[in-house]
Amino acid sequence: NGTYLRNGPGKFHVGDYNVRHLFDGYSTLVRLHFEEGRLIAGHAQLQSEAYKAATKNNKICYREFSEVPKPANFFDYVGDLAGLFSGASLTDNANTGVIRLGDGRVVCLTETMKGSIQINPTTLETMGKFEYTDNLGGLIHSAHPIVFDTEFITLLPDLINPGYDVVRMLPGTNERTLIGRVNCRCGPAPGWVHSFPVTDNYVIVPEMPLRYCAENLLRAEPTPLYKFKWHPESKAFVHVVSRSTGETVASVEVPLFVTFHFINAYEEKDQNGKVVAVIADCCEHNANTSILDKLRLQELRSFSGEDVLPDARVGRFIIPLDGSPRGKLEAALPPNEHGRGMDMCSVNPKYIGKPYRYAYACGAHRPCNFPNTLTKIDLKDKKAKNWHDEGGVPSEPFFVGRPGAEAEDDGVVISLISDRHGDGYALVLDGSTFIEIGRAKLPYGLPYGLHGCWVP
């Protein structure tokens, strides 16, 4: 009993123009309300300023992930550049995630701060901007904050003085406060930080060599890496910041990596109970940046049967806290267990920041051009259970624990599936056996979506 909300890019055309990239689509919200064994579903377009302007003017009016408004003249071009630096021309198309804060408010997010929009979880009505009332400034933040009942933690990349502000916000407020700051170890700009993990006592700040790039931001036409640039010479680092003091307790070099999504992290202790290392797991693309360009809509819509999805794994960082200069990165289980595809992950929320055994994600049944299975990862036995519907594309598997459960995987996994014929259905799997409990056919197909949350 409760409501699963999912956000994601769903409208990919403006007038006769089709946007280029999956991440350019305008936000479509989906609501699955479960009550006494029945399901009531609905969907709506998020009424962002970017979406309303595009609909009214029949053209793109804000800077999206890969799209830039076409200037009518030189003065329009100059105005757009000025708007880029002030943030006025950046999109508020909050098409990435939807979170439920500890005070019950529900907010859609993307990587621009202005793309924080509050919705009504019952009607999917757009209620208005979620305005931050502090003076921390900046234009962007992580699209995936960590949300507990007691606090909200996120990272604010600093593009001027390369680094990251680690901030928290308490329930009932819109004011973020500074926990601490990490300065980048290398490179001309901070690494892209789409997500990050935490442990009970630490915030883990990844510094990826896929870095924000001012030159690419200014381009009218996108490069294969869009707003970013690959800087392998700048190396890769992971920083560990104390949640209580803001002090950086470790900053280590790690092997090069590419990830959108961290899965979870926890503290490793010795026999005396002293924390000696931090373990952080992510969906890691073997330091291969090509996954970004593989998400162009032209690529996704033209699958020829050739196996073109780049390999991915569960990448496990081992970060020592003894002052060692280097950490490790290794596969947490054999990638063939999940078809060498790995993204769109969730865990039992009671285990966020704590030692855990299970994760749920999208894997691959090859050949494919996109993750096309649901997979349950067992990090203890290093095995995976996989669910696959031939020709179908599942969205993020979202775990909901059974009330009163004691076992970590005692609950259900919810996903929305686009089937081979373009129709859609909601799927519920048993979190333990990974066997289907039931499905509900939707009256029509829905676009692929990204991330969701649960409203009890």
Short mmCIF file of C-alpha atoms in Angstrom, two decimals:
data_model
loop_
_atom_site.label_atom_id
_atom_site.label_comp_id
_atom_site.label_asym_id
_atom_site.label_seq_id
_atom_site.Cartn_x
_atom_site.Cartn_y
_atom_site.Cartn_z
CA ASN A 1 0.00 0.00 0.00
CA GLY A 2 1.52 3.26 -1.13
CA THR A 3 2.65 5.16 -4.19
CA TYR A 4 5.62 4.69 -6.48
CA LEU A 5 6.54 7.86 -8.36
CA ARG A 6 8.87 7.83 -11.34
CA ASN A 7 10.43 10.73 -13.23
CA GLY A 8 12.23 10.76 -16.53
CA PRO A 9 12.48 12.38 -19.96
CA GLY A 10 9.25 11.58 -21.79
CA LYS A 11 8.52 14.19 -24.46
CA PHE A 12 11.23 14.20 -27.11
CA HIS A 13 9.85 16.57 -29.72
CA VAL A 14 9.03 20.25 -29.92
CA GLY A 15 6.81 20.92 -32.90
CA ASP A 16 8.45 19.11 -35.80
CA TYR A 17 11.86 19.04 -34.12
CA ASN A 18 13.14 15.92 -32.34
CA VAL A 19 15.70 16.45 -29.58
CA ARG A 20 19.03 14.64 -29.87
CA HIS A 21 19.63 12.93 -26.57
CA LEU A 22 17.71 10.86 -24.01
CA PHE A 23 18.58 13.45 -21.34
CA ASP A 24 17.03 16.29 -23.39
CA GLY A 25 13.45 15.01 -23.12
CA TYR A 26 10.94 16.99 -21.08
CA SER A 27 9.99 15.45 -17.75
CA THR A 28 7.12 12.95 -17.66
CA LEU A 29 5.92 11.84 -14.22
CA VAL A 30 4.33 8.44 -13.65
CA ARG A 31 2.34 7.47 -10.55
CA LEU A 32 1.59 3.89 -9.51
CA HIS A 33 -0.74 3.83 -6.51
CA PHE A 34 -1.06 0.43 -4.85
CA GLU A 35 -4.06 -0.12 -2.59
CA GLU A 36 -5.40 -3.43 -1.26
CA GLY A 37 -4.07 -5.44 -4.19
CA ARG A 38 -5.21 -3.00 -6.87
CA LEU A 39 -3.18 -0.53 -8.93
CA ILE A 40 -4.24 2.91 -10.08
CA ALA A 41 -1.81 4.54 -12.53
CA GLY A 42 -1.47 7.99 -14.02
CA HIS A 43 1.02 10.24 -15.74
CA ALA A 44 1.57 13.96 -16.35
CA GLN A 45 4.03 16.37 -17.90
CA LEU A 46 5.97 18.40 -15.35
CA GLN A 47 5.13 22.07 -15.97
CA SER A 48 8.66 23.47 -15.91
CA GLU A 49 9.35 26.90 -17.41
CA ALA A 50 11.41 25.16 -20.11
CA TYR A 51 8.53 22.87 -21.07
CA LYS A 52 5.92 25.64 -21.03
CA ALA A 53 8.13 27.92 -23.14
CA ALA A 54 8.85 25.16 -25.66
CA THR A 55 5.15 24.33 -25.94
CA LYS A 56 4.12 27.96 -26.31
CA ASN A 57 6.81 28.95 -28.82
CA ASN A 58 7.14 25.61 -30.62
CA LYS A 59 10.90 25.65 -30.17
CA ILE A 60 13.57 24.97 -27.55
CA CYS A 61 13.98 28.09 -25.41
CA TYR A 62 16.48 26.99 -22.72
CA ARG A 63 19.81 25.17 -22.74
CA GLU A 64 19.10 21.48 -22.27
CA PHE A 65 21.61 18.63 -21.91
CA SER A 66 22.67 18.69 -25.57
CA GLU A 67 20.31 21.26 -27.06
CA VAL A 68 20.89 25.02 -27.33
CA PRO A 69 18.22 27.53 -28.45
CA LYS A 70 18.79 28.69 -32.01
CA PRO A 71 19.46 32.47 -31.87
CA ALA A 72 17.51 34.61 -34.32
CA ASN A 73 20.36 37.12 -34.56
CA PHE A 74 23.70 38.13 -33.03
CA PHE A 75 22.05 39.95 -30.14
CA ASP A 76 20.11 36.81 -29.25
CA TYR A 77 23.40 34.89 -29.24
CA VAL A 78 25.07 37.41 -26.91
CA GLY A 79 22.01 37.37 -24.66
CA ASP A 80 22.10 33.58 -24.47
CA LEU A 81 25.77 33.62 -23.45
CA ALA A 82 25.07 36.20 -20.77
CA GLY A 83 22.17 34.03 -19.59
CA LEU A 84 24.46 31.01 -19.43
CA PHE A 85 26.80 32.68 -16.93
CA SER A 86 23.93 34.04 -14.83
CA GLY A 87 22.01 30.79 -15.05
CA ALA A 88 18.99 32.44 -16.70
CA SER A 89 19.32 30.43 -19.92
CA LEU A 90 19.88 27.08 -18.17
CA THR A 91 16.97 24.66 -18.20
CA ASP A 92 14.73 23.93 -15.24
CA ASN A 93 13.55 20.71 -16.94
CA ALA A 94 13.65 18.52 -13.82
CA ASN A 95 13.64 15.20 -15.72
CA THR A 96 16.08 13.08 -13.71
CA GLY A 97 14.74 12.08 -10.30
CA VAL A 98 11.97 12.58 -7.79
CA ILE A 99 12.58 12.49 -4.04
CA ARG A 100 10.47 12.56 -0.90
CA LEU A 101 11.98 14.78 1.76
CA GLY A 102 11.82 13.94 5.46
CA ASP A 103 8.98 16.45 5.91
CA GLY A 104 6.89 14.78 3.20
CA ARG A 105 7.42 17.30 0.40
CA VAL A 106 8.06 15.71 -2.99
CA VAL A 107 10.56 17.37 -5.33
CA CYS A 108 11.66 16.66 -8.91
CA LEU A 109 15.35 17.27 -9.63
CA THR A 110 17.94 17.58 -12.35
CA GLU A 111 21.51 18.92 -12.26
CA THR A 112 20.62 22.61 -12.48
CA MET A 113 19.59 24.07 -9.13
CA LYS A 114 16.75 25.97 -10.75
CA GLY A 115 15.45 22.58 -11.91
CA SER A 116 14.14 21.77 -8.41
CA ILE A 117 10.34 21.66 -8.66
CA GLN A 118 7.81 20.61 -6.04
CA ILE A 119 4.87 18.41 -7.05
CA ASN A 120 1.72 17.03 -5.47
CA PRO A 121 2.33 13.26 -5.22
CA THR A 122 -1.38 12.46 -5.35
CA THR A 123 -2.39 14.53 -8.39
CA LEU A 124 1.06 14.97 -10.02
CA GLU A 125 0.25 18.68 -10.18
CA THR A 126 3.25 21.01 -10.49
CA MET A 127 3.21 23.16 -7.34
CA GLY A 128 6.10 25.49 -8.20
CA LYS A 129 9.80 26.04 -7.78
CA PHE A 130 11.57 24.58 -4.76
CA GLU A 131 13.56 27.68 -3.85
CA TYR A 132 16.72 27.34 -1.75
CA THR A 133 16.81 30.17 0.81
CA ASP A 134 20.55 30.08 1.61
CA ASN A 135 23.40 32.06 0.05
CA LEU A 136 25.55 29.14 -1.07
CA GLY A 137 25.21 30.17 -4.71
CA GLY A 138 26.29 28.14 -7.71
CA LEU A 139 24.25 26.90 -10.65
CA ILE A 140 24.48 23.10 -10.43
CA HIS A 141 24.30 20.30 -7.90
CA SER A 142 24.27 16.52 -7.87
CA ALA A 143 21.11 15.14 -9.44
CA HIS A 144 21.03 12.44 -6.75
CA PRO A 145 21.10 13.81 -3.20
CA ILE A 146 21.06 11.36 -0.32
CA VAL A 147 17.75 11.70 1.52
CA PHE A 148 17.13 10.47 5.06
CA ASP A 149 14.16 11.25 7.30
CA THR A 150 16.51 13.49 9.29
CA GLU A 151 18.48 15.29 6.57
CA PHE A 152 19.20 15.80 2.87
CA ILE A 153 22.86 15.75 1.75
CA THR A 154 24.17 16.87 -1.63
CA LEU A 155 27.26 18.14 -3.45
CA LEU A 156 27.64 21.52 -5.16
CA PRO A 157 30.42 21.48 -7.80
CA ASP A 158 32.37 24.75 -7.91
CA LEU A 159 33.28 25.56 -11.51
CA ILE A 160 35.25 28.73 -10.62
CA ASN A 161 37.53 27.37 -7.90
CA PRO A 162 37.44 23.68 -8.81
CA GLY A 163 36.04 21.69 -5.93
CA TYR A 164 32.88 20.56 -4.20
CA ASP A 165 30.85 22.00 -1.35
CA VAL A 166 29.27 19.28 0.79
CA VAL A 167 25.96 20.55 2.16
CA ARG A 168 22.96 19.40 4.18
CA MET A 169 19.36 20.56 4.51
CA LEU A 170 17.07 19.70 7.42
CA PRO A 171 13.38 18.75 7.08
CA GLY A 172 10.96 21.66 7.10
CA THR A 173 13.50 24.13 5.72
CA ASN A 174 14.78 25.21 2.31
CA GLU A 175 18.14 26.29 3.71
CA ARG A 176 21.28 24.29 2.98
CA THR A 177 24.24 24.59 5.33
CA LEU A 178 27.86 23.80 4.62
CA ILE A 179 29.29 20.57 6.04
CA GLY A 180 32.72 20.94 4.43
CA ARG A 181 34.58 21.54 1.19
CA VAL A 182 36.83 19.43 -1.00
CA ASN A 183 39.24 21.07 -3.44
CA CYS A 184 39.95 19.14 -6.63
CA ARG A 185 43.31 17.42 -6.67
CA CYS A 186 43.88 18.01 -10.38
CA GLY A 187 42.30 19.07 -13.64
CA PRO A 188 40.89 22.34 -15.00
CA ALA A 189 37.42 21.75 -13.51
CA PRO A 190 35.62 19.45 -11.10
CA GLY A 191 34.69 15.99 -12.28
CA TRP A 192 31.07 15.33 -13.17
CA VAL A 193 29.27 14.26 -10.01
CA HIS A 194 25.86 12.95 -11.06
CA SER A 195 25.67 10.94 -7.82
CA PHE A 196 27.72 10.07 -4.74
CA PRO A 197 27.35 7.78 -1.70
CA VAL A 198 27.51 8.22 2.07
CA THR A 199 28.27 6.03 5.05
CA ASP A 200 27.10 6.43 8.66
CA ASN A 201 29.92 8.89 9.33
CA TYR A 202 31.25 10.06 5.96
CA VAL A 203 30.30 11.64 2.65
CA ILE A 204 32.19 10.10 -0.28
CA VAL A 205 33.15 12.69 -2.93
CA PRO A 206 34.24 11.19 -6.28
CA GLU A 207 36.54 13.23 -8.54
CA MET A 208 36.11 11.64 -11.95
CA PRO A 209 38.40 12.56 -14.88
CA LEU A 210 35.25 13.21 -16.96
CA ARG A 211 35.22 16.89 -16.05
CA TYR A 212 32.92 19.84 -16.68
CA CYS A 213 34.16 21.81 -19.69
CA ALA A 214 33.48 25.55 -20.16
CA GLU A 215 34.49 25.36 -23.83
CA ASN A 216 31.89 22.66 -24.52
CA LEU A 217 29.27 24.58 -22.54
CA LEU A 218 29.68 27.49 -24.95
CA ARG A 219 29.34 25.43 -28.12
CA ALA A 220 26.18 25.72 -30.20
CA GLU A 221 26.57 22.11 -31.38
CA PRO A 222 27.39 19.27 -28.99
CA THR A 223 30.56 17.20 -28.89
CA PRO A 224 30.35 13.43 -28.20
CA LEU A 225 30.95 14.24 -24.52
CA TYR A 226 28.46 17.14 -24.42
CA LYS A 227 29.12 19.41 -21.41
CA PHE A 228 32.18 17.42 -20.35
CA LYS A 229 35.72 16.56 -21.42
CA TRP A 230 37.80 13.45 -20.70
CA HIS A 231 41.04 14.29 -18.89
CA PRO A 232 42.84 11.00 -18.16
CA GLU A 233 46.04 12.96 -17.50
CA SER A 234 44.31 14.61 -14.53
CA LYS A 235 43.88 11.20 -12.86
CA ALA A 236 40.97 10.15 -10.64
CA PHE A 237 40.45 10.59 -6.92
CA VAL A 238 38.03 9.78 -4.13
CA HIS A 239 37.70 12.03 -1.08
CA VAL A 240 36.15 11.09 2.27
CA VAL A 241 34.56 13.90 4.31
CA SER A 242 33.35 13.62 7.90
CA ARG A 243 29.61 14.25 8.17
CA SER A 244 30.06 15.69 11.67
CA THR A 245 33.16 17.93 11.33
CA GLY A 246 33.44 18.55 7.58
CA GLU A 247 37.09 17.49 7.73
CA THR A 248 38.54 15.57 4.78
CA VAL A 249 39.81 12.39 6.43
CA ALA A 250 41.10 10.73 3.25
CA SER A 251 41.93 11.78 -0.30
CA VAL A 252 43.30 9.00 -2.47
CA GLU A 253 44.14 8.42 -6.10
CA VAL A 254 42.16 5.61 -7.71
CA PRO A 255 42.19 3.99 -11.18
CA LEU A 256 40.38 5.93 -13.90
CA PHE A 257 36.60 5.40 -13.82
CA VAL A 258 33.34 6.48 -15.42
CA THR A 259 30.08 6.24 -13.50
CA PHE A 260 26.68 7.86 -13.46
CA HIS A 261 25.35 6.07 -10.41
CA PHE A 262 26.81 5.02 -7.09
CA ILE A 263 25.01 2.09 -5.48
CA ASN A 264 25.96 2.35 -1.80
CA ALA A 265 28.91 2.68 0.59
CA TYR A 266 29.80 1.50 4.06
CA GLU A 267 32.59 1.49 6.63
CA GLU A 268 34.90 -1.48 7.08
CA LYS A 269 36.09 -2.05 10.65
CA ASP A 270 38.89 -4.08 12.19
CA GLN A 271 38.43 -6.56 15.04
CA ASN A 272 38.57 -3.72 17.56
CA GLY A 273 35.77 -1.80 15.88
CA LYS A 274 38.01 0.86 14.38
CA VAL A 275 37.06 2.09 10.90
CA VAL A 276 39.99 1.22 8.62
CA ALA A 277 38.46 1.71 5.16
CA VAL A 278 35.44 2.85 3.23
CA ILE A 279 33.87 0.57 0.62
CA ALA A 280 31.95 2.38 -2.16
CA ASP A 281 30.16 0.55 -4.98
CA CYS A 282 29.05 2.04 -8.29
CA CYS A 283 27.83 1.14 -11.78
CA GLU A 284 31.19 1.55 -13.51
CA HIS A 285 31.64 1.69 -17.29
CA ASN A 286 35.27 0.49 -17.44
CA ALA A 287 36.53 4.08 -17.78
CA ASN A 288 34.78 4.24 -21.17
CA THR A 289 33.03 7.55 -21.88
CA SER A 290 31.27 6.28 -25.04
CA ILE A 291 28.18 5.38 -23.00
CA LEU A 292 27.16 9.07 -23.07
CA ASP A 293 26.94 9.19 -26.85
CA LYS A 294 25.24 5.79 -26.98
CA LEU A 295 22.25 7.49 -25.33
CA ARG A 296 21.50 9.61 -28.39
CA LEU A 297 17.93 8.94 -29.46
CA GLN A 298 19.03 8.04 -32.98
CA GLU A 299 21.20 5.27 -31.51
CA LEU A 300 18.48 4.03 -29.17
CA ARG A 301 15.81 3.96 -31.88
CA SER A 302 17.87 2.14 -34.51
CA PHE A 303 18.86 -1.18 -32.91
CA SER A 304 20.01 -3.51 -35.71
CA GLY A 305 20.69 -6.58 -33.60
CA GLU A 306 24.37 -5.72 -33.20
CA ASP A 307 25.74 -5.82 -29.66
CA VAL A 308 26.72 -2.17 -29.11
CA LEU A 309 26.06 -1.58 -25.39
CA PRO A 310 29.44 -0.80 -23.76
CA ASP A 311 30.46 -3.16 -20.97
CA ALA A 312 29.83 -2.17 -17.35
CA ARG A 313 30.39 -3.73 -13.94
CA VAL A 314 29.78 -3.24 -10.25
CA GLY A 315 32.91 -1.24 -9.49
CA ARG A 316 34.03 -1.47 -5.87
CA PHE A 317 36.28 1.26 -4.47
CA ILE A 318 38.34 0.35 -1.40
CA ILE A 319 39.45 3.59 0.26
CA PRO A 320 41.96 3.16 3.12
CA LEU A 321 41.77 5.58 6.04
CA ASP A 322 45.35 5.03 7.23
CA GLY A 323 46.88 7.82 5.17
CA SER A 324 47.72 5.63 2.17
CA PRO A 325 47.89 7.68 -1.05
CA ARG A 326 46.03 5.17 -3.26
CA GLY A 327 42.79 3.25 -3.21
CA LYS A 328 41.64 0.24 -5.21
CA LEU A 329 38.93 -0.27 -7.81
CA GLU A 330 37.84 -3.79 -8.69
CA ALA A 331 34.78 -5.70 -9.89
CA ALA A 332 32.61 -6.69 -6.93
CA LEU A 333 31.36 -9.76 -8.83
CA PRO A 334 32.03 -11.28 -12.27
CA PRO A 335 30.39 -8.94 -14.82
CA ASN A 336 29.11 -11.88 -16.87
CA GLU A 337 26.71 -12.60 -14.00
CA HIS A 338 24.65 -9.60 -15.16
CA GLY A 339 25.49 -9.67 -18.87
CA ARG A 340 28.23 -7.03 -18.58
CA GLY A 341 25.54 -4.35 -18.30
CA MET A 342 25.02 -2.38 -15.09
CA ASP A 343 23.10 0.79 -14.29
CA MET A 344 19.95 2.23 -12.66
CA CYS A 345 20.46 0.77 -9.20
CA SER A 346 18.62 0.69 -5.88
CA VAL A 347 19.06 -0.90 -2.47
CA ASN A 348 16.91 -1.43 0.60
CA PRO A 349 16.84 2.16 1.96
CA LYS A 350 17.39 0.89 5.52
CA TYR A 351 20.87 -0.18 4.38
CA ILE A 352 22.00 3.11 2.84
CA GLY A 353 25.46 3.85 4.24
CA LYS A 354 25.66 0.47 6.02
CA PRO A 355 27.12 -2.96 5.22
CA TYR A 356 24.76 -4.59 2.74
CA ARG A 357 24.47 -7.68 0.58
CA TYR A 358 21.90 -7.01 -2.14
CA ALA A 359 21.42 -4.45 -4.88
CA TYR A 360 18.91 -4.22 -7.72
CA ALA A 361 19.81 -2.80 -11.12
CA CYS A 362 19.38 -3.04 -14.89
CA GLY A 363 21.71 -5.49 -16.60
CA ALA A 364 22.05 -6.84 -20.14
CA HIS A 365 20.79 -9.78 -22.16
CA ARG A 366 23.03 -9.49 -25.21
CA PRO A 367 23.06 -8.54 -28.01
CA CYS A 368 21.52 -5.17 -27.06
CA ASN A 369 22.01 -1.43 -27.32
CA PHE A 370 20.58 -0.57 -23.89
CA PRO A 371 20.23 -2.29 -20.49
CA ASN A 372 17.31 -4.69 -20.95
CA THR A 373 17.14 -6.91 -17.87
CA LEU A 374 16.37 -6.51 -14.20
CA THR A 375 19.05 -8.03 -12.02
CA LYS A 376 19.39 -8.81 -8.33
CA ILE A 377 23.04 -8.63 -7.25
CA ASP A 378 24.28 -10.76 -4.36
CA LEU A 379 27.55 -9.17 -3.26
CA LYS A 380 28.30 -11.93 -0.74
CA ASP A 381 27.94 -14.94 -3.05
CA LYS A 382 28.99 -12.83 -6.09
CA LYS A 383 26.00 -14.04 -8.06
CA ALA A 384 23.07 -12.41 -9.87
CA LYS A 385 19.46 -13.35 -10.59
CA ASN A 386 18.18 -11.89 -13.85
CA TRP A 387 14.68 -11.14 -15.18
CA HIS A 388 14.19 -10.59 -18.91
CA ASP A 389 11.23 -10.01 -21.25
CA GLU A 390 12.40 -10.50 -24.85
CA GLY A 391 12.28 -7.17 -26.67
CA GLY A 392 11.24 -5.27 -23.56
CA VAL A 393 13.02 -2.41 -21.82
CA PRO A 394 12.64 -2.15 -18.03
CA SER A 395 13.20 1.02 -16.06
CA GLU A 396 14.99 1.23 -12.71
CA PRO A 397 14.05 -1.60 -10.31
CA PHE A 398 12.91 0.09 -7.09
CA PHE A 399 13.00 -1.88 -3.84
CA VAL A 400 10.24 -1.40 -1.26
CA GLY A 401 10.72 -3.27 2.02
CA ARG A 402 7.90 -5.19 3.66
CA PRO A 403 6.78 -3.42 6.86
CA GLY A 404 8.30 -5.24 9.81
CA ALA A 405 10.78 -7.16 7.65
CA GLU A 406 14.02 -8.39 9.19
CA ALA A 407 15.76 -9.83 6.11
CA GLU A 408 17.46 -7.28 3.83
CA ASP A 409 15.69 -8.55 0.71
CA ASP A 410 12.24 -9.09 2.26
CA GLY A 411 10.10 -6.84 0.08
CA VAL A 412 9.17 -6.19 -3.51
CA VAL A 413 10.85 -4.69 -6.56
CA ILE A 414 8.79 -2.35 -8.77
CA SER A 415 9.60 -1.52 -12.39
CA LEU A 416 7.80 -0.14 -15.42
CA ILE A 417 8.35 -2.10 -18.62
CA SER A 418 8.10 -0.99 -22.25
CA ASP A 419 7.42 -4.19 -24.18
CA ARG A 420 8.48 -5.15 -27.71
CA HIS A 421 5.19 -3.95 -29.20
CA GLY A 422 5.36 -0.49 -27.61
CA ASP A 423 2.83 -1.30 -24.90
CA GLY A 424 3.65 -1.03 -21.22
CA TYR A 425 3.04 -2.69 -17.90
CA ALA A 426 3.89 -2.26 -14.24
CA LEU A 427 5.82 -5.20 -12.81
CA VAL A 428 6.22 -6.38 -9.21
CA LEU A 429 8.91 -8.96 -8.39
CA ASP A 430 9.60 -10.71 -5.08
CA GLY A 431 12.68 -9.03 -3.60
CA SER A 432 14.04 -12.34 -2.32
CA THR A 433 13.29 -14.93 -5.03
CA PHE A 434 13.16 -12.36 -7.87
CA ILE A 435 10.12 -14.20 -9.21
CA GLU A 436 7.20 -12.24 -10.64
CA ILE A 437 4.37 -11.55 -8.18
CA GLY A 438 2.15 -9.74 -10.64
CA ARG A 439 1.88 -7.24 -13.44
CA ALA A 440 -0.67 -4.65 -14.53
CA LYS A 441 -1.01 -3.84 -18.20
CA LEU A 442 -1.22 -0.13 -18.88
CA PRO A 443 -3.80 1.18 -21.37
CA TYR A 444 -0.99 2.53 -23.55
CA GLY A 445 2.79 2.55 -23.66
CA LEU A 446 4.84 5.06 -21.69
CA PRO A 447 8.28 6.46 -22.52
CA TYR A 448 11.36 5.11 -20.78
CA GLY A 449 11.89 6.71 -17.37
CA LEU A 450 14.78 7.16 -14.99
CA HIS A 451 14.45 7.36 -11.20
CA GLY A 452 11.70 7.10 -8.63
CA CYS A 453 10.73 7.21 -4.97
CA TRP A 454 8.20 5.60 -2.64
CA VAL A 455 5.50 7.50 -0.76
CA PRO A 456 4.11 5.30 2.03
#
